[in-house]
Amino acid sequence: MSLYKKLKQNKQTAGETNEQQEMIILMQRIRSKLLLRTQRITDETEHPALRQEVANYLETLLAEEQKFLPKEEKDTLITQVVQDITGLGPIQPLLEDDTISEIMVNGPKQVYVERFGKLELSQHHFLHDQQVLHVIERIIAPLGRRVDESTPMVDARLPDGSRINAVIPPLALNGPTLTIRKFRKDKLGIQELIQFGALSKEMAAFLEQAVVSRMNILVAGGTGSGKTTLLNILSAFIPENERIITIEDAAELKLRQPHVISLETRPSNVEGKGEVTIRDLLRNSLRMRPDRIVIGEVRGGEALDMLQAMNTGHDGSLSTIHANAPRDVLSRLETLMLMSGYDLPLKAIREQIASAVDLIVLQKRFRDGSRKITHITHVEGIENNTVVLQDVFVFEEVPAYGSTAVKGKFVQTGSVSFKDH
């Protein structure tokens, strides 16, 4: 740990010395001045040349302040300023760390990360609220999004597909809050999921056959359970000679097929006009001659349009939905369809669901941070106004006393004929 980091930690203790306080204030002041003097430097500047220019400014400032800094502290300052100019400031090293899957900025002084499924407090932090706001603006500006007091919440994405959510004061009482769900650089495949213990080989073969057979599949699970990752992997089974249209709030899906059209929603402008929702894009996609429609997540009235599309010749559609059990998926779909604005009888809604949805794949995130497919459930039909479900595969957890690791086995409990699809 560098002297600078030690000094910052010591600042929080009661016994810090005046000399240490002065050093911290000095370094913060120099860093602020460096950022002001290097605002004209752009991302196009060569990295070595940028470091050299920042280093020259630093020497000038130290001469003006008549202060001395050790080489290690100079290098730390230069790196931080370069990251502020070309990257996302203090959290840039976290973005480059492949072991981190999520970054949570809870105001300028607290940054948590998720590493291997577990949360931990990082040593990185921002100087003040404005620095966090600057990072948020840097992310959303190229996307045409905005965040201010009138619209204090925003969803966006990084160029690599990582998902961004930001909330600023007055809604965020701890200061600007930023959540980044990183997009893996190495694309996961079904074999990696088998190696991680997320499913068995038999389940993988079944899911591949289900996609090829054009079954309509809903991937369900809670927040952070890996729904989008699994949806991406299932989409890889779609034959390359088919036309695929993806619809998302923030584009995360990275399909490998050559014929893919990606559509993304758009928020309203300053005047409250120009909003394009998932429902708008879904309706328009039906006129684009799709072989497959892949929806990032169903969370509103678009559920009705999606089920109607599944029932009118657009077989093989895929989507995700928030739910904690296969039966909960049906209840949530009923609720979402009622949000569509049409007064539909419950019987008609259930018949629509039973006819449209073929397979529910439930993924769960366990207490040890692992993610597993706990249910692959087939929608059999409807009897006595109740949708009939049949589990094909389930994960049976085995109690492991004295261990936090989740153990169990995947069991096949049923079968599905693909001849009907």
Coordinates of C-alpha atoms in Angstrom, one line a residue:
M1 CA 0.0 0.0 0.0
S2 CA 1.3 3.4 -0.9
L3 CA 2.0 6.2 1.6
Y4 CA -0.9 8.2 0.1
K5 CA -3.4 5.4 0.8
K6 CA -2.0 4.9 4.3
L7 CA -2.4 8.6 4.9
K8 CA -6.0 8.6 3.7
Q9 CA -6.8 5.7 5.9
N10 CA -5.2 7.5 8.9
K11 CA -7.3 10.5 8.2
Q12 CA -10.3 8.6 9.4
T13 CA -8.7 7.8 12.8
A14 CA -8.7 10.1 15.8
G15 CA -4.9 10.2 16.2
E16 CA -3.9 11.6 12.9
T17 CA -1.2 14.3 12.9
N18 CA -1.4 17.8 11.5
E19 CA 1.4 16.9 9.1
Q20 CA -0.5 14.0 7.7
Q21 CA -3.6 16.2 7.3
E22 CA -1.5 18.8 5.5
M23 CA -0.1 16.1 3.1
I24 CA -3.6 14.8 2.2
I25 CA -4.9 18.4 1.6
L26 CA -1.9 19.2 -0.5
M27 CA -2.3 16.1 -2.7
Q28 CA -6.0 16.7 -3.2
R29 CA -5.3 20.4 -4.1
I30 CA -2.6 19.4 -6.6
R31 CA -4.8 16.7 -8.1
S32 CA -7.7 19.3 -8.6
K33 CA -5.3 21.7 -10.2
L34 CA -3.9 19.0 -12.5
L35 CA -7.4 18.1 -13.7
L36 CA -8.1 21.8 -14.4
R37 CA -4.9 22.3 -16.4
T38 CA -5.3 19.1 -18.4
Q39 CA -9.0 19.5 -19.4
R40 CA -7.9 20.3 -23.0
I41 CA -6.3 16.8 -23.3
T42 CA -8.6 14.4 -25.1
D43 CA -8.9 10.6 -25.3
E44 CA -7.1 10.7 -28.6
T45 CA -3.8 11.7 -27.0
E46 CA -1.3 8.9 -27.0
H47 CA -1.1 7.3 -23.5
P48 CA 2.7 7.8 -23.0
A49 CA 2.5 11.4 -24.3
L50 CA -0.5 12.0 -21.9
R51 CA 1.4 10.7 -18.9
Q52 CA 4.4 12.8 -19.8
E53 CA 2.3 16.0 -20.2
V54 CA 0.6 15.3 -16.8
A55 CA 4.0 14.7 -15.2
N56 CA 5.3 18.1 -16.6
Y57 CA 2.2 19.9 -15.1
L58 CA 2.8 18.1 -11.8
E59 CA 6.5 19.3 -11.6
T60 CA 5.3 22.9 -12.4
L61 CA 2.7 22.8 -9.6
L62 CA 5.1 21.4 -7.1
A63 CA 7.5 24.2 -7.8
E64 CA 4.7 26.7 -7.4
E65 CA 3.7 25.1 -4.1
Q66 CA 7.3 24.8 -3.1
K67 CA 6.6 21.2 -2.0
F68 CA 8.3 17.9 -2.4
L69 CA 6.6 14.5 -3.1
P70 CA 8.3 11.1 -3.3
K71 CA 8.4 9.3 -6.6
E72 CA 5.7 6.8 -5.6
E73 CA 3.2 9.5 -4.7
K74 CA 4.0 11.4 -8.0
D75 CA 3.3 8.2 -10.0
T76 CA 0.0 7.6 -8.0
L77 CA -1.1 11.2 -8.8
I78 CA -0.2 10.9 -12.5
T79 CA -2.1 7.6 -12.8
Q80 CA -5.2 9.0 -11.1
V81 CA -5.3 12.1 -13.3
V82 CA -4.8 10.0 -16.5
Q83 CA -7.6 7.7 -15.4
D84 CA -9.8 10.7 -14.8
I85 CA -9.1 12.1 -18.3
T86 CA -9.2 8.9 -20.4
G87 CA -11.3 6.5 -18.2
L88 CA -13.7 6.5 -15.3
G89 CA -11.5 7.8 -12.6
P90 CA -10.9 5.9 -9.4
I91 CA -13.0 2.9 -10.6
Q92 CA -11.1 2.4 -13.8
P93 CA -8.8 -0.3 -12.2
L94 CA -11.9 -2.1 -11.0
L95 CA -13.3 -2.2 -14.5
E96 CA -10.1 -3.7 -15.8
D97 CA -10.1 -6.4 -13.0
D98 CA -11.6 -9.5 -14.6
T99 CA -12.4 -11.1 -11.2
I100 CA -14.9 -8.3 -10.4
S101 CA -18.4 -8.7 -11.8
E102 CA -20.2 -5.7 -10.3
I103 CA -19.1 -2.3 -9.0
M104 CA -21.3 -0.3 -6.6
V105 CA -20.5 3.4 -5.9
N106 CA -22.4 4.5 -2.8
G107 CA -21.4 8.2 -2.8
P108 CA -17.9 9.4 -3.2
K109 CA -16.3 7.7 -0.2
Q110 CA -17.6 4.2 -0.5
V111 CA -17.1 1.7 -3.4
Y112 CA -18.2 -1.9 -3.1
V113 CA -17.4 -4.7 -5.6
E114 CA -18.7 -8.1 -6.2
R115 CA -15.9 -10.7 -6.6
F116 CA -16.7 -14.4 -7.2
G117 CA -20.3 -13.8 -6.0
K118 CA -19.4 -12.1 -2.7
L119 CA -19.5 -8.4 -1.8
E120 CA -16.4 -6.6 -0.5
L121 CA -15.5 -3.0 0.3
S122 CA -12.7 -1.7 -2.0
Q123 CA -9.9 0.7 -1.2
H124 CA -10.9 3.0 -4.1
H125 CA -13.0 6.1 -3.6
F126 CA -13.7 9.5 -5.2
L127 CA -12.7 12.9 -3.9
H128 CA -16.1 14.5 -3.9
D129 CA -19.6 14.3 -5.4
Q130 CA -18.6 16.3 -8.5
Q131 CA -16.1 13.7 -9.5
V132 CA -18.7 11.0 -9.4
L133 CA -21.1 13.1 -11.4
H134 CA -18.3 13.7 -14.0
V135 CA -17.9 10.0 -14.4
I136 CA -21.6 9.5 -14.8
E137 CA -21.8 12.3 -17.4
R138 CA -18.8 10.7 -19.3
I139 CA -20.7 7.4 -19.6
I140 CA -24.1 8.7 -20.7
A141 CA -23.2 11.7 -22.9
P142 CA -22.2 9.6 -26.0
L143 CA -25.5 7.7 -25.7
G144 CA -27.7 10.9 -25.8
R145 CA -28.9 10.3 -22.2
R146 CA -28.9 12.9 -19.5
V147 CA -29.1 13.1 -15.7
D148 CA -30.1 16.1 -13.7
E149 CA -32.5 17.2 -11.0
S150 CA -35.5 16.8 -13.3
T151 CA -34.4 13.3 -14.3
P152 CA -32.2 12.1 -11.4
M153 CA -32.2 8.4 -12.6
V154 CA -30.7 7.0 -15.7
D155 CA -29.9 3.6 -17.3
A156 CA -27.1 3.3 -19.8
R157 CA -24.3 1.0 -20.9
L158 CA -20.5 1.1 -21.5
P159 CA -19.1 0.4 -25.0
D160 CA -18.4 -3.2 -23.9
G161 CA -22.0 -3.8 -23.0
S162 CA -21.7 -3.4 -19.2
R163 CA -25.0 -2.2 -17.7
I164 CA -25.0 1.2 -15.9
N165 CA -27.6 2.6 -13.4
A166 CA -27.1 6.0 -11.8
V167 CA -29.1 7.9 -9.2
I168 CA -28.1 11.4 -8.1
P169 CA -29.3 13.8 -5.4
P170 CA -31.9 14.7 -4.2
L171 CA -33.1 11.1 -4.6
A172 CA -29.7 9.6 -3.5
L173 CA -29.1 10.9 0.0
N174 CA -25.5 9.5 0.2
G175 CA -24.4 11.4 -2.9
P176 CA -24.4 10.2 -6.5
T177 CA -24.8 6.5 -6.7
L178 CA -23.5 4.4 -9.6
T179 CA -24.0 0.7 -10.2
I180 CA -22.1 -1.1 -13.0
R181 CA -22.8 -4.7 -13.9
K182 CA -19.8 -5.6 -15.9
F183 CA -20.0 -7.5 -19.2
R184 CA -17.5 -10.4 -19.4
K185 CA -14.7 -10.0 -21.9
D186 CA -14.6 -13.7 -22.5
K187 CA -18.0 -14.8 -23.8
L188 CA -19.3 -17.7 -21.8
G189 CA -20.7 -20.8 -23.6
I190 CA -22.7 -23.7 -22.5
Q191 CA -19.5 -25.7 -21.8
E192 CA -18.3 -23.1 -19.3
L193 CA -21.7 -23.3 -17.5
I194 CA -21.3 -27.1 -17.2
Q195 CA -17.8 -26.6 -15.8
F196 CA -19.1 -24.1 -13.3
G197 CA -21.7 -26.6 -12.2
A198 CA -24.6 -24.4 -13.3
L199 CA -26.3 -27.3 -15.1
S200 CA -25.6 -30.9 -16.3
K201 CA -24.7 -32.1 -19.8
E202 CA -28.1 -33.6 -20.2
M203 CA -29.7 -30.3 -19.4
A204 CA -27.4 -28.5 -21.8
A205 CA -28.3 -31.0 -24.6
F206 CA -32.0 -30.6 -23.8
L207 CA -31.9 -26.8 -23.9
E208 CA -30.0 -26.8 -27.2
Q209 CA -32.6 -29.1 -28.8
A210 CA -35.4 -26.9 -27.4
V211 CA -33.9 -23.8 -29.1
V212 CA -33.3 -25.5 -32.4
S213 CA -36.9 -26.9 -32.2
R214 CA -38.2 -23.3 -32.0
M215 CA -39.7 -23.6 -28.5
N216 CA -40.7 -20.3 -26.8
I217 CA -38.5 -20.0 -23.8
L218 CA -38.6 -17.7 -20.7
V219 CA -35.5 -17.4 -18.6
A220 CA -36.6 -16.6 -15.0
G221 CA -34.7 -15.7 -11.8
G222 CA -34.0 -13.0 -9.3
T223 CA -31.8 -9.9 -9.7
G224 CA -28.1 -10.9 -10.3
S225 CA -29.0 -14.6 -11.0
G226 CA -27.5 -14.5 -14.4
K227 CA -30.6 -14.4 -16.6
T228 CA -29.1 -12.2 -19.3
T229 CA -25.9 -14.3 -19.5
L230 CA -28.0 -17.5 -19.9
L231 CA -30.2 -15.8 -22.5
N232 CA -27.1 -14.9 -24.4
I233 CA -25.9 -18.5 -24.3
L234 CA -29.2 -20.0 -25.4
S235 CA -29.3 -17.5 -28.3
A236 CA -26.1 -19.0 -29.5
F237 CA -28.0 -22.2 -30.4
I238 CA -30.2 -20.3 -33.0
P239 CA -29.2 -21.4 -36.5
E240 CA -27.0 -18.9 -38.4
N241 CA -29.4 -18.8 -41.4
E242 CA -32.2 -17.2 -39.4
R243 CA -32.9 -13.4 -39.0
I244 CA -32.8 -12.4 -35.3
I245 CA -34.1 -9.2 -33.8
T246 CA -33.1 -8.3 -30.3
I247 CA -35.0 -5.7 -28.2
E248 CA -33.5 -4.3 -25.0
D249 CA -33.6 -1.3 -22.6
A250 CA -29.8 -1.2 -22.6
A251 CA -28.1 -3.3 -25.3
E252 CA -26.3 -6.2 -23.5
L253 CA -26.8 -9.2 -25.8
K254 CA -23.9 -10.1 -28.0
L255 CA -25.2 -12.7 -30.5
R256 CA -22.6 -14.3 -32.7
Q257 CA -24.9 -15.0 -35.7
P258 CA -24.3 -12.9 -38.8
H259 CA -27.9 -11.8 -39.3
V260 CA -28.8 -9.9 -36.1
I261 CA -30.6 -6.6 -35.8
S262 CA -30.3 -5.0 -32.3
L263 CA -32.9 -2.5 -31.2
E264 CA -32.7 -0.3 -28.0
T265 CA -35.2 1.8 -26.2
R266 CA -34.9 5.6 -25.9
P267 CA -36.0 7.8 -23.0
S268 CA -38.0 11.0 -23.6
N269 CA -36.2 14.2 -24.3
V270 CA -36.2 17.4 -22.2
E271 CA -39.7 18.2 -23.4
G272 CA -41.0 14.8 -22.4
K273 CA -41.3 13.6 -26.0
G274 CA -39.7 11.1 -28.2
E275 CA -39.8 8.1 -25.8
V276 CA -39.6 4.7 -27.5
T277 CA -40.5 1.8 -25.3
I278 CA -39.9 -2.0 -25.6
R279 CA -43.5 -2.3 -26.5
D280 CA -43.1 0.1 -29.4
L281 CA -40.0 -1.7 -30.6
L282 CA -41.7 -5.1 -30.3
R283 CA -44.7 -4.0 -32.4
N284 CA -42.4 -2.6 -35.0
S285 CA -40.2 -5.7 -35.1
L286 CA -43.2 -7.8 -36.3
R287 CA -43.0 -5.8 -39.5
M288 CA -39.3 -6.6 -40.0
R289 CA -39.7 -10.2 -41.0
P290 CA -38.1 -11.8 -38.0
D291 CA -37.4 -15.5 -37.7
R292 CA -36.6 -15.0 -34.0
I293 CA -37.4 -12.3 -31.5
V294 CA -35.2 -12.0 -28.4
I295 CA -36.3 -9.6 -25.7
G296 CA -33.8 -8.6 -23.0
E297 CA -36.5 -8.5 -20.3
V298 CA -40.3 -8.4 -20.1
R299 CA -41.4 -6.1 -17.3
G300 CA -44.5 -4.3 -18.5
G301 CA -47.4 -4.3 -20.9
E302 CA -45.2 -5.6 -23.7
A303 CA -45.9 -9.1 -22.2
L304 CA -49.2 -9.1 -24.1
D305 CA -47.6 -8.2 -27.4
M306 CA -44.9 -10.8 -26.9
L307 CA -47.3 -13.6 -26.2
Q308 CA -49.5 -12.6 -29.1
A309 CA -46.3 -12.7 -31.3
M310 CA -45.5 -16.2 -30.0
N311 CA -49.1 -17.3 -30.8
T312 CA -49.1 -15.9 -34.4
G313 CA -46.2 -17.6 -36.0
H314 CA -43.1 -16.2 -34.3
D315 CA -42.0 -19.4 -32.7
G316 CA -38.6 -19.7 -31.0
S317 CA -38.8 -16.4 -29.2
L318 CA -36.7 -15.9 -26.1
S319 CA -36.9 -13.5 -23.2
T320 CA -36.2 -13.1 -19.4
I321 CA -38.5 -12.3 -16.6
H322 CA -38.1 -11.7 -12.8
A323 CA -39.6 -14.6 -10.8
N324 CA -38.5 -16.9 -8.0
A325 CA -40.3 -20.1 -9.1
P326 CA -41.8 -21.6 -12.3
R327 CA -45.4 -21.0 -11.0
D328 CA -44.5 -17.4 -10.1
V329 CA -43.6 -16.8 -13.7
L330 CA -47.2 -17.5 -14.7
S331 CA -48.5 -15.1 -12.0
R332 CA -46.1 -12.4 -13.0
L333 CA -47.1 -12.8 -16.7
E334 CA -50.8 -12.4 -15.7
T335 CA -49.9 -9.2 -13.8
L336 CA -47.9 -7.8 -16.7
M337 CA -50.6 -8.5 -19.2
L338 CA -53.1 -6.7 -17.0
M339 CA -50.7 -3.7 -17.2
S340 CA -51.1 -3.6 -21.0
G341 CA -54.2 -1.4 -20.7
Y342 CA -56.7 -4.0 -21.9
D343 CA -59.5 -5.4 -19.7
L344 CA -58.9 -9.1 -20.4
P345 CA -60.6 -11.9 -18.5
L346 CA -58.3 -14.1 -16.5
K347 CA -59.3 -17.2 -18.4
A348 CA -58.3 -15.6 -21.7
I349 CA -54.9 -14.5 -20.2
R350 CA -54.1 -18.0 -18.9
E351 CA -55.1 -19.6 -22.2
Q352 CA -52.8 -17.2 -24.0
I353 CA -49.9 -18.0 -21.7
A354 CA -50.5 -21.8 -21.9
S355 CA -50.5 -21.6 -25.7
A356 CA -47.5 -19.2 -26.1
V357 CA -44.9 -20.3 -23.6
D358 CA -43.3 -23.7 -24.0
L359 CA -40.5 -23.8 -21.5
I360 CA -39.5 -22.0 -18.3
V361 CA -35.8 -22.0 -17.3
L362 CA -35.3 -20.9 -13.7
Q363 CA -31.9 -19.8 -12.5
K364 CA -31.0 -19.0 -8.9
R365 CA -28.1 -17.4 -7.2
F366 CA -27.2 -19.3 -4.0
R367 CA -25.7 -18.1 -0.7
D368 CA -22.2 -19.1 -1.7
G369 CA -22.3 -16.9 -4.8
S370 CA -22.8 -19.7 -7.3
R371 CA -25.5 -19.7 -9.9
K372 CA -27.4 -22.8 -11.0
I373 CA -30.4 -23.7 -13.1
T374 CA -32.8 -25.1 -10.5
H375 CA -35.8 -25.9 -12.8
I376 CA -36.4 -26.6 -16.5
T377 CA -40.2 -26.7 -16.6
H378 CA -42.5 -27.5 -19.6
V379 CA -45.8 -25.8 -19.9
E380 CA -48.2 -28.7 -20.7
G381 CA -51.4 -26.8 -21.3
I382 CA -54.4 -25.7 -19.3
E383 CA -56.9 -27.7 -17.3
N384 CA -59.8 -26.4 -15.2
N385 CA -58.6 -22.8 -15.8
T386 CA -55.2 -23.7 -14.4
V387 CA -52.0 -23.8 -16.4
V388 CA -50.4 -27.2 -16.0
L389 CA -46.6 -27.3 -15.5
Q390 CA -44.3 -30.3 -15.6
D391 CA -40.7 -30.2 -14.3
V392 CA -38.2 -31.8 -16.7
F393 CA -35.1 -31.1 -14.7
V394 CA -34.6 -29.9 -11.2
F395 CA -31.7 -29.2 -8.9
E396 CA -31.9 -31.0 -5.6
E397 CA -29.8 -29.4 -2.9
V398 CA -28.0 -31.7 -0.4
P399 CA -27.4 -30.3 3.1
A400 CA -23.7 -29.7 3.7
Y401 CA -23.1 -29.3 7.4
G402 CA -20.1 -27.2 8.3
S403 CA -19.6 -25.9 4.7
T404 CA -20.9 -22.7 3.0
A405 CA -20.6 -24.3 -0.4
V406 CA -23.9 -25.3 -2.0
K407 CA -23.9 -29.0 -3.0
G408 CA -26.6 -31.1 -4.8
K409 CA -27.4 -32.9 -7.9
F410 CA -29.4 -32.4 -11.1
V411 CA -32.3 -34.8 -11.6
Q412 CA -34.4 -35.5 -14.6
T413 CA -38.1 -35.7 -13.5
G414 CA -39.9 -35.7 -16.9
S415 CA -39.5 -35.7 -20.7
V416 CA -40.7 -33.6 -23.6
S417 CA -41.4 -34.6 -27.2
F418 CA -39.9 -32.2 -29.7
K419 CA -42.0 -33.6 -32.5
D420 CA -44.8 -31.1 -31.8
H421 CA -42.4 -28.1 -32.2

